[in-house]
PDB file of C-alpha atoms and ligand atoms in Angstrom:
ATOM      1  CA  MET A   6      -0.224  -0.200   0.016  1.00  0.00           C
ATOM      2  CA  SER A   7       1.416   3.192  -1.173  1.00  0.00           C
ATOM      3  CA  LYS A   8       1.107   6.671   0.798  1.00  0.00           C
ATOM      4  CA  ILE A   9      -0.255   9.039  -1.684  1.00  0.00           C
ATOM      5  CA  ALA A  10       0.419  13.012  -1.867  1.00  0.00           C
ATOM      6  CA  ILE A  11      -2.480  15.238  -3.333  1.00  0.00           C
ATOM      7  CA  MET A  12      -1.306  18.655  -3.799  1.00  0.00           C
ATOM      8  CA  GLY A  13      -2.592  21.814  -5.115  1.00  0.00           C
ATOM      9  CA  ALA A  14      -1.080  25.625  -5.270  1.00  0.00           C
ATOM     10  CA  MET A  15      -4.100  27.350  -4.139  1.00  0.00           C
ATOM     11  CA  MET A  16      -6.556  26.850  -1.495  1.00  0.00           C
ATOM     12  CA  GLU A  17      -8.987  26.739  -4.193  1.00  0.00           C
ATOM     13  CA  GLU A  18      -7.475  23.881  -5.883  1.00  0.00           C
ATOM     14  CA  VAL A  19      -7.580  21.413  -3.211  1.00  0.00           C
ATOM     15  CA  ASP A  20     -10.894  22.777  -1.539  1.00  0.00           C
ATOM     16  CA  PRO A  21     -12.924  20.545  -3.464  1.00  0.00           C
ATOM     17  CA  PHE A  22     -11.174  17.745  -1.204  1.00  0.00           C
ATOM     18  CA  LEU A  23     -11.804  19.450   2.087  1.00  0.00           C
ATOM     19  CA  GLU A  24     -14.760  20.580   3.967  1.00  0.00           C
ATOM     20  CA  LEU A  25     -13.464  24.084   4.365  1.00  0.00           C
ATOM     21  CA  ARG A  26     -16.262  25.635   2.319  1.00  0.00           C
ATOM     22  CA  GLU A  27     -19.811  24.867   1.836  1.00  0.00           C
ATOM     23  CA  HIS A  28     -19.964  23.294  -1.245  1.00  0.00           C
ATOM     24  CA  GLU A  29     -20.000  19.317  -1.894  1.00  0.00           C
ATOM     25  CA  PRO A  30     -16.861  18.404  -0.398  1.00  0.00           C
ATOM     26  CA  LEU A  31     -14.812  15.180  -2.301  1.00  0.00           C
ATOM     27  CA  LEU A  32     -13.414  14.739   1.077  1.00  0.00           C
ATOM     28  CA  LYS A  33     -16.407  12.933   2.117  1.00  0.00           C
ATOM     29  CA  HIS A  34     -14.766   9.983   0.722  1.00  0.00           C
ATOM     30  CA  PHE A  35     -11.916  10.359   3.255  1.00  0.00           C
ATOM     31  CA  LYS A  36     -11.859   9.336   6.767  1.00  0.00           C
ATOM     32  CA  LYS A  37     -11.606  12.172   9.498  1.00  0.00           C
ATOM     33  CA  HIS A  38      -8.296  13.830   8.787  1.00  0.00           C
ATOM     34  CA  ASN A  39      -5.379  14.978  11.269  1.00  0.00           C
ATOM     35  CA  ASP A  40      -3.923  18.498  10.502  1.00  0.00           C
ATOM     36  CA  ILE A  41      -0.483  19.091  10.764  1.00  0.00           C
ATOM     37  CA  GLU A  42       1.422  22.459  10.355  1.00  0.00           C
ATOM     38  CA  TYR A  43       4.712  22.144   8.974  1.00  0.00           C
ATOM     39  CA  GLY A  44       6.953  24.910   7.191  1.00  0.00           C
ATOM     40  CA  GLY A  45       4.083  27.357   7.081  1.00  0.00           C
ATOM     41  CA  ASN A  46       1.722  25.209   5.417  1.00  0.00           C
ATOM     42  CA  ILE A  47      -1.026  22.670   6.666  1.00  0.00           C
ATOM     43  CA  TYR A  48      -0.452  19.144   5.738  1.00  0.00           C
ATOM     44  CA  HIS A  49      -4.005  17.097   6.133  1.00  0.00           C
ATOM     45  CA  GLU A  50      -3.366  13.257   6.559  1.00  0.00           C
ATOM     46  CA  ALA A  51      -6.341  11.326   5.981  1.00  0.00           C
ATOM     47  CA  LYS A  52      -7.605   7.624   4.838  1.00  0.00           C
ATOM     48  CA  PHE A  53      -8.995   6.744   1.873  1.00  0.00           C
ATOM     49  CA  LYS A  54      -9.804   3.327   1.265  1.00  0.00           C
ATOM     50  CA  ASN A  55      -7.233   2.363   3.980  1.00  0.00           C
ATOM     51  CA  HIS A  56      -4.576   4.146   2.104  1.00  0.00           C
ATOM     52  CA  ASP A  57      -2.830   6.948   3.993  1.00  0.00           C
ATOM     53  CA  ILE A  58      -3.189  10.319   2.180  1.00  0.00           C
ATOM     54  CA  VAL A  59      -1.578  13.428   2.570  1.00  0.00           C
ATOM     55  CA  LEU A  60      -3.019  16.539   1.103  1.00  0.00           C
ATOM     56  CA  ALA A  61      -1.960  20.339   1.130  1.00  0.00           C
ATOM     57  CA  TYR A  62      -1.360  23.234  -1.001  1.00  0.00           C
ATOM     58  CA  SER A  63       1.542  25.026  -1.321  1.00  0.00           C
ATOM     59  CA  LYS A  64       1.135  28.524  -2.133  1.00  0.00           C
ATOM     60  CA  ILE A  65       1.887  30.154  -5.783  1.00  0.00           C
ATOM     61  CA  GLY A  66       5.167  29.310  -7.559  1.00  0.00           C
ATOM     62  CA  LYS A  67       8.101  27.283  -7.912  1.00  0.00           C
ATOM     63  CA  VAL A  68       9.768  27.784  -4.379  1.00  0.00           C
ATOM     64  CA  ASN A  69       6.474  26.959  -2.534  1.00  0.00           C
ATOM     65  CA  ALA A  70       5.734  24.006  -4.783  1.00  0.00           C
ATOM     66  CA  THR A  71       9.426  22.723  -4.269  1.00  0.00           C
ATOM     67  CA  LEU A  72       9.065  22.984  -0.500  1.00  0.00           C
ATOM     68  CA  THR A  73       5.762  21.234  -0.221  1.00  0.00           C
ATOM     69  CA  ALA A  74       6.677  18.286  -2.817  1.00  0.00           C
ATOM     70  CA  ALA A  75       9.981  17.628  -0.733  1.00  0.00           C
ATOM     71  CA  THR A  76       8.011  17.920   2.578  1.00  0.00           C
ATOM     72  CA  MET A  77       5.382  15.753   1.623  1.00  0.00           C
ATOM     73  CA  ILE A  78       7.853  13.070   0.127  1.00  0.00           C
ATOM     74  CA  GLU A  79      10.342  13.395   2.928  1.00  0.00           C
ATOM     75  CA  LYS A  80       8.375  14.217   6.182  1.00  0.00           C
ATOM     76  CA  PHE A  81       5.185  12.637   5.439  1.00  0.00           C
ATOM     77  CA  GLY A  82       6.382   9.375   3.413  1.00  0.00           C
ATOM     78  CA  ALA A  83       4.681   9.860   0.104  1.00  0.00           C
ATOM     79  CA  GLU A  84       5.201   7.561  -2.593  1.00  0.00           C
ATOM     80  CA  ILE A  85       2.989   8.546  -5.119  1.00  0.00           C
ATOM     81  CA  LEU A  86       2.245  12.406  -5.966  1.00  0.00           C
ATOM     82  CA  LEU A  87      -0.686  13.483  -7.744  1.00  0.00           C
ATOM     83  CA  PHE A  88      -1.198  17.236  -8.386  1.00  0.00           C
ATOM     84  CA  THR A  89      -4.464  18.745  -9.083  1.00  0.00           C
ATOM     85  CA  GLY A  90      -4.974  22.655 -10.309  1.00  0.00           C
ATOM     86  CA  VAL A  91      -5.894  25.204 -13.091  1.00  0.00           C
ATOM     87  CA  ALA A  92      -3.441  26.607 -15.793  1.00  0.00           C
ATOM     88  CA  GLY A  93      -3.603  28.760 -18.610  1.00  0.00           C
ATOM     89  CA  GLY A  94      -4.016  27.150 -21.933  1.00  0.00           C
ATOM     90  CA  ILE A  95      -1.908  27.464 -24.857  1.00  0.00           C
ATOM     91  CA  ASN A  96      -2.922  24.615 -27.230  1.00  0.00           C
ATOM     92  CA  PRO A  97      -5.938  26.057 -29.251  1.00  0.00           C
ATOM     93  CA  GLN A  98      -7.552  22.767 -28.705  1.00  0.00           C
ATOM     94  CA  LEU A  99      -8.065  23.477 -25.089  1.00  0.00           C
ATOM     95  CA  LYS A 100     -11.026  25.446 -23.993  1.00  0.00           C
ATOM     96  CA  ILE A 101     -11.723  26.886 -20.427  1.00  0.00           C
ATOM     97  CA  GLY A 102     -12.523  23.590 -18.006  1.00  0.00           C
ATOM     98  CA  ASP A 103     -10.688  21.271 -20.421  1.00  0.00           C
ATOM     99  CA  LEU A 104      -8.254  18.783 -18.564  1.00  0.00           C
ATOM    100  CA  VAL A 105      -4.805  18.395 -19.587  1.00  0.00           C
ATOM    101  CA  ALA A 106      -2.415  15.571 -18.320  1.00  0.00           C
ATOM    102  CA  ALA A 107       1.397  16.748 -18.524  1.00  0.00           C
ATOM    103  CA  THR A 108       3.355  14.226 -19.921  1.00  0.00           C
ATOM    104  CA  GLN A 109       6.460  16.247 -19.663  1.00  0.00           C
ATOM    105  CA  LEU A 110       7.117  19.694 -18.061  1.00  0.00           C
ATOM    106  CA  CYS A 111       9.960  22.239 -18.351  1.00  0.00           C
ATOM    107  CA  GLN A 112      10.818  25.455 -16.783  1.00  0.00           C
ATOM    108  CA  HIS A 113      10.407  28.301 -19.252  1.00  0.00           C
ATOM    109  CA  ASP A 114      11.777  31.156 -17.199  1.00  0.00           C
ATOM    110  CA  LEU A 115      14.812  29.215 -16.362  1.00  0.00           C
ATOM    111  CA  ASP A 116      17.771  30.852 -18.787  1.00  0.00           C
ATOM    112  CA  ILE A 117      21.084  30.702 -18.916  1.00  0.00           C
ATOM    113  CA  THR A 118      21.191  30.760 -22.715  1.00  0.00           C
ATOM    114  CA  ALA A 119      24.035  33.416 -22.277  1.00  0.00           C
ATOM    115  CA  PHE A 120      26.393  30.346 -21.695  1.00  0.00           C
ATOM    116  CA  GLY A 121      25.021  28.617 -24.891  1.00  0.00           C
ATOM    117  CA  HIS A 122      22.790  26.484 -23.399  1.00  0.00           C
ATOM    118  CA  PRO A 123      19.073  25.957 -24.433  1.00  0.00           C
ATOM    119  CA  HIS A 124      15.982  27.563 -22.579  1.00  0.00           C
ATOM    120  CA  GLY A 125      14.865  25.640 -19.499  1.00  0.00           C
ATOM    121  CA  TYR A 126      18.342  23.838 -19.092  1.00  0.00           C
ATOM    122  CA  VAL A 127      20.793  23.832 -16.420  1.00  0.00           C
ATOM    123  CA  PRO A 128      23.698  21.342 -16.658  1.00  0.00           C
ATOM    124  CA  GLU A 129      23.481  17.881 -14.914  1.00  0.00           C
ATOM    125  CA  GLY A 130      19.443  18.706 -15.506  1.00  0.00           C
ATOM    126  CA  SER A 131      17.376  18.396 -18.609  1.00  0.00           C
ATOM    127  CA  VAL A 132      14.928  20.703 -20.125  1.00  0.00           C
ATOM    128  CA  TYR A 133      11.961  18.636 -19.896  1.00  0.00           C
ATOM    129  CA  VAL A 134      11.022  16.019 -17.056  1.00  0.00           C
ATOM    130  CA  LYS A 135       8.581  13.147 -18.010  1.00  0.00           C
ATOM    131  CA  SER A 136       5.666  12.052 -16.005  1.00  0.00           C
ATOM    132  CA  SER A 137       5.128   8.609 -14.776  1.00  0.00           C
ATOM    133  CA  THR A 138       3.771   6.275 -17.328  1.00  0.00           C
ATOM    134  CA  VAL A 139       2.052   4.412 -15.086  1.00  0.00           C
ATOM    135  CA  LEU A 140      -0.006   7.251 -14.139  1.00  0.00           C
ATOM    136  CA  LEU A 141      -0.628   8.693 -17.309  1.00  0.00           C
ATOM    137  CA  GLN A 142      -1.995   5.289 -18.569  1.00  0.00           C
ATOM    138  CA  ILE A 143      -4.360   5.282 -15.295  1.00  0.00           C
ATOM    139  CA  ALA A 144      -5.326   8.808 -16.457  1.00  0.00           C
ATOM    140  CA  LYS A 145      -6.273   7.671 -19.879  1.00  0.00           C
ATOM    141  CA  LYS A 146      -8.517   4.687 -18.334  1.00  0.00           C
ATOM    142  CA  VAL A 147     -10.176   6.880 -16.354  1.00  0.00           C
ATOM    143  CA  ALA A 148     -11.254   9.224 -19.052  1.00  0.00           C
ATOM    144  CA  GLU A 149     -12.195   6.734 -21.453  1.00  0.00           C
ATOM    145  CA  GLU A 150     -14.729   5.681 -18.529  1.00  0.00           C
ATOM    146  CA  LYS A 151     -15.987   8.935 -17.638  1.00  0.00           C
ATOM    147  CA  ASN A 152     -16.200   9.898 -21.595  1.00  0.00           C
ATOM    148  CA  ILE A 153     -13.799  12.861 -20.931  1.00  0.00           C
ATOM    149  CA  ASN A 154     -11.528  14.367 -23.429  1.00  0.00           C
ATOM    150  CA  LEU A 155      -8.294  14.464 -21.952  1.00  0.00           C
ATOM    151  CA  LEU A 156      -5.135  15.823 -24.020  1.00  0.00           C
ATOM    152  CA  GLY A 157      -1.579  14.968 -22.764  1.00  0.00           C
ATOM    153  CA  GLY A 158       0.638  17.384 -23.206  1.00  0.00           C
ATOM    154  CA  ILE A 159       3.713  19.409 -22.425  1.00  0.00           C
ATOM    155  CA  VAL A 160       3.412  22.060 -19.510  1.00  0.00           C
ATOM    156  CA  ALA A 161       5.577  24.858 -19.097  1.00  0.00           C
ATOM    157  CA  THR A 162       6.077  26.185 -15.461  1.00  0.00           C
ATOM    158  CA  GLY A 163       7.167  29.708 -14.308  1.00  0.00           C
ATOM    159  CA  ASP A 164       6.948  32.377 -11.820  1.00  0.00           C
ATOM    160  CA  GLN A 165       5.199  34.428 -13.979  1.00  0.00           C
ATOM    161  CA  PHE A 166       0.965  34.758 -14.500  1.00  0.00           C
ATOM    162  CA  ILE A 167       1.034  35.039 -18.257  1.00  0.00           C
ATOM    163  CA  SER A 168      -1.636  37.264 -19.558  1.00  0.00           C
ATOM    164  CA  ASP A 169       0.213  38.184 -22.864  1.00  0.00           C
ATOM    165  CA  GLU A 170      -0.599  36.876 -26.544  1.00  0.00           C
ATOM    166  CA  ALA A 171       3.296  37.431 -27.430  1.00  0.00           C
ATOM    167  CA  LYS A 172       4.621  35.789 -24.080  1.00  0.00           C
ATOM    168  CA  LYS A 173       2.600  33.028 -24.376  1.00  0.00           C
ATOM    169  CA  GLU A 174       3.374  32.368 -28.294  1.00  0.00           C
ATOM    170  CA  TRP A 175       7.062  32.499 -27.300  1.00  0.00           C
ATOM    171  CA  ILE A 176       6.351  29.777 -24.692  1.00  0.00           C
ATOM    172  CA  ARG A 177       4.708  27.804 -27.379  1.00  0.00           C
ATOM    173  CA  LYS A 178       7.531  28.139 -29.930  1.00  0.00           C
ATOM    174  CA  THR A 179      10.253  27.496 -27.439  1.00  0.00           C
ATOM    175  CA  PHE A 180       8.915  24.781 -25.600  1.00  0.00           C
ATOM    176  CA  ASP A 181       6.072  23.063 -27.768  1.00  0.00           C
ATOM    177  CA  ALA A 182       3.874  23.767 -24.773  1.00  0.00           C
ATOM    178  CA  ASP A 183       0.230  23.125 -24.314  1.00  0.00           C
ATOM    179  CA  ALA A 184      -0.728  24.759 -21.001  1.00  0.00           C
ATOM    180  CA  LEU A 185       1.315  26.902 -18.628  1.00  0.00           C
ATOM    181  CA  GLU A 186       1.280  27.417 -15.229  1.00  0.00           C
ATOM    182  CA  MET A 187       3.571  28.152 -11.983  1.00  0.00           C
ATOM    183  CA  GLU A 188       4.406  25.079 -10.047  1.00  0.00           C
ATOM    184  CA  GLY A 189       4.326  21.714 -12.252  1.00  0.00           C
ATOM    185  CA  ALA A 190       7.824  21.544 -13.407  1.00  0.00           C
ATOM    186  CA  ALA A 191       9.145  22.201  -9.570  1.00  0.00           C
ATOM    187  CA  VAL A 192       7.165  19.460  -8.473  1.00  0.00           C
ATOM    188  CA  ALA A 193       8.410  17.294 -11.142  1.00  0.00           C
ATOM    189  CA  VAL A 194      11.960  18.200 -10.789  1.00  0.00           C
ATOM    190  CA  VAL A 195      11.415  17.046  -6.969  1.00  0.00           C
ATOM    191  CA  CYS A 196       9.701  13.733  -7.729  1.00  0.00           C
ATOM    192  CA  ASP A 197      12.223  12.788 -10.617  1.00  0.00           C
ATOM    193  CA  ALA A 198      15.013  13.480  -8.136  1.00  0.00           C
ATOM    194  CA  LEU A 199      13.488  11.447  -5.346  1.00  0.00           C
ATOM    195  CA  ARG A 200      12.279   8.897  -7.567  1.00  0.00           C
ATOM    196  CA  VAL A 201       8.754   9.436  -6.623  1.00  0.00           C
ATOM    197  CA  PRO A 202       6.067   8.665  -9.510  1.00  0.00           C
ATOM    198  CA  PHE A 203       4.070  11.514 -10.191  1.00  0.00           C
ATOM    199  CA  PHE A 204       1.184  13.069 -12.248  1.00  0.00           C
ATOM    200  CA  ILE A 205       0.039  16.561 -12.919  1.00  0.00           C
ATOM    201  CA  MET A 206      -3.414  17.384 -13.806  1.00  0.00           C
ATOM    202  CA  ARG A 207      -4.527  20.604 -14.878  1.00  0.00           C
ATOM    203  CA  SER A 208      -7.748  21.947 -15.707  1.00  0.00           C
ATOM    204  CA  ILE A 209      -7.789  25.242 -18.025  1.00  0.00           C
ATOM    205  CA  SER A 210      -8.822  28.510 -16.080  1.00  0.00           C
ATOM    206  CA  ASP A 211      -7.918  31.024 -19.226  1.00  0.00           C
ATOM    207  CA  THR A 212      -5.829  30.905 -21.728  1.00  0.00           C
ATOM    208  CA  ALA A 213      -2.908  33.166 -20.881  1.00  0.00           C
ATOM    209  CA  ASP A 214      -3.883  36.138 -23.191  1.00  0.00           C
ATOM    210  CA  ALA A 215      -5.470  39.428 -22.416  1.00  0.00           C
ATOM    211  CA  GLY A 216      -8.443  38.292 -20.761  1.00  0.00           C
ATOM    212  CA  ALA A 217      -6.624  35.816 -18.650  1.00  0.00           C
ATOM    213  CA  VAL A 218      -7.273  37.511 -15.305  1.00  0.00           C
ATOM    214  CA  GLU A 219     -11.007  37.986 -15.740  1.00  0.00           C
ATOM    215  CA  ASP A 220     -11.208  34.269 -16.977  1.00  0.00           C
ATOM    216  CA  PHE A 221      -8.801  33.062 -14.095  1.00  0.00           C
ATOM    217  CA  ASP A 222     -11.136  34.726 -11.537  1.00  0.00           C
ATOM    218  CA  GLU A 223     -14.436  33.345 -13.192  1.00  0.00           C
ATOM    219  CA  PHE A 224     -13.471  29.877 -13.943  1.00  0.00           C
ATOM    220  CA  LEU A 225     -11.250  29.018 -10.985  1.00  0.00           C
ATOM    221  CA  LYS A 226     -13.571  27.303  -8.876  1.00  0.00           C
ATOM    222  CA  HIS A 227     -15.022  25.379 -11.606  1.00  0.00           C
ATOM    223  CA  SER A 228     -11.865  24.198 -13.060  1.00  0.00           C
ATOM    224  CA  SER A 229     -10.530  22.881  -9.385  1.00  0.00           C
ATOM    225  CA  GLN A 230     -13.462  20.956  -9.202  1.00  0.00           C
ATOM    226  CA  ARG A 231     -13.129  19.477 -12.341  1.00  0.00           C
ATOM    227  CA  SER A 232      -9.255  18.587 -12.130  1.00  0.00           C
ATOM    228  CA  SER A 233     -10.160  17.335  -8.290  1.00  0.00           C
ATOM    229  CA  SER A 234     -12.949  15.182  -9.637  1.00  0.00           C
ATOM    230  CA  PHE A 235     -10.652  13.395 -12.102  1.00  0.00           C
ATOM    231  CA  ILE A 236      -7.662  12.855  -9.703  1.00  0.00           C
ATOM    232  CA  LEU A 237     -10.296  11.234  -7.303  1.00  0.00           C
ATOM    233  CA  GLY A 238     -11.197   8.909 -10.143  1.00  0.00           C
ATOM    234  CA  MET A 239      -7.415   7.973 -10.257  1.00  0.00           C
ATOM    235  CA  LEU A 240      -7.253   7.282  -6.735  1.00  0.00           C
ATOM    236  CA  ASP A 241      -9.959   4.729  -7.042  1.00  0.00           C
ATOM    237  CA  LYS A 242      -7.736   2.816  -9.568  1.00  0.00           C
ATOM    238  CA  ILE A 243      -4.956   3.361  -7.406  1.00  0.00           C
ATOM    239  CA  VAL A 244      -6.197   1.954  -4.237  1.00  0.00           C
ATOM    240  CA  ASP A 245      -7.609  -0.884  -6.325  1.00  0.00           C
ATOM    241  CA  GLY A 246      -3.831  -1.906  -7.040  1.00  0.00           C
ATOM    242  CA  GLN A 247      -3.184  -0.781 -10.162  1.00  0.00           C
ATOM    243  CA  ILE A 248      -0.339   0.747  -9.155  1.00  0.00           C
ATOM    244  CA  LYS A 249       1.891  -0.789  -6.394  1.00  0.00           C
TER     245      LYS A 249
HETATM  246  N1  SAH B   3      -5.756  35.176  -8.400  1.00  0.00           N
HETATM  247  C1  SAH B   3      -4.583  34.879  -7.402  1.00  0.00           C
HETATM  248  C2  SAH B   3      -3.041  34.455  -8.063  1.00  0.00           C
HETATM  249  C3  SAH B   3      -3.378  33.271  -9.473  1.00  0.00           C
HETATM  250  S1  SAH B   3      -1.468  32.954 -10.024  1.00  0.00           S
HETATM  251  C4  SAH B   3      -4.240  35.801  -6.385  1.00  0.00           C
HETATM  252  O1  SAH B   3      -4.519  36.740  -6.471  1.00  0.00           O
HETATM  253  O2  SAH B   3      -3.821  35.447  -5.339  1.00  0.00           O
HETATM  254  C5  SAH B   3      -2.289  31.729 -11.060  1.00  0.00           C
HETATM  255  C6  SAH B   3      -2.470  30.159 -10.697  1.00  0.00           C
HETATM  256  O3  SAH B   3      -3.001  29.098 -11.359  1.00  0.00           O
HETATM  257  C7  SAH B   3      -1.261  29.671 -10.785  1.00  0.00           C
HETATM  258  O4  SAH B   3      -0.753  28.792  -9.368  1.00  0.00           O
HETATM  259  C8  SAH B   3      -0.948  28.837 -11.872  1.00  0.00           C
HETATM  260  O5  SAH B   3      -0.078  27.745 -11.624  1.00  0.00           O
HETATM  261  C9  SAH B   3      -2.327  28.655 -12.085  1.00  0.00           C
HETATM  262  N2  SAH B   3      -2.354  29.437 -13.501  1.00  0.00           N
HETATM  263  C10 SAH B   3      -3.722  29.462 -14.119  1.00  0.00           C
HETATM  264  N3  SAH B   3      -3.537  30.370 -15.388  1.00  0.00           N
HETATM  265  C11 SAH B   3      -2.277  30.870 -15.321  1.00  0.00           C
HETATM  266  C12 SAH B   3      -1.626  31.614 -16.340  1.00  0.00           C
HETATM  267  N4  SAH B   3      -2.199  32.113 -17.291  1.00  0.00           N
HETATM  268  N5  SAH B   3      -0.433  31.924 -16.055  1.00  0.00           N
HETATM  269  C13 SAH B   3       0.599  31.210 -15.232  1.00  0.00           C
HETATM  270  N6  SAH B   3      -0.153  30.836 -14.294  1.00  0.00           N
HETATM  271  C14 SAH B   3      -1.574  30.370 -14.330  1.00  0.00           C
END
């Protein structure tokens, strides 16, 4: 039995799992949880069908995401990490609310190109980090069963909210990215280094252009809910023994 981490960046992204707000909580599926404060965040320990779960949001950005992912693994003993949240869509196929599963992630703001390296690269690292193929297969099954159109794609991460067509286009061109956000690649680097299978799910909240702020505010809750529901579907399969 593996201990499973469920992580988001913002409270709204993990809220559907908790009883913090009035709306129907997905955490009704979880047994009573234990809340532990550590390093400025709250980690909720819970049981889901006899499996141990640790759930938290990190706060926004790569540094916060790194701290939380590493804490979930090193302090709480997580052996699988599932990320749930929202992103700006780049691929025109992706409409608001649609789901994208990161197959690979990169850091669009990591730049030592002055030394002749490609964007997103540091020595002894790589531009892209690949997600767990087993978890991607589970996601594919969940999507088929729920009749959801799930796009597998490249997710670009950086410490910037992108609301500009030219910047978005640069990220698309440079990294062949389908969606962008502010935490995924940091989580990927941590999990890859510590050999923990990970999966990053994002539901589109905006399309990273001039209307991004308004769209984000309008669709954050709905898109977070869609992403969380999908992750719950994956949890069901994981605890049913489709991954060891
Ligand atoms: N409204 C928030 C800030 C949100 S930042 C506040 O005022 O506190 C955007 C968050 O959603 C990040 O966690 C990021 O991962 C994701 N995201 C969604 N759309 C994005 C976009 N267009 N650019 C960058 N990140 C985006």
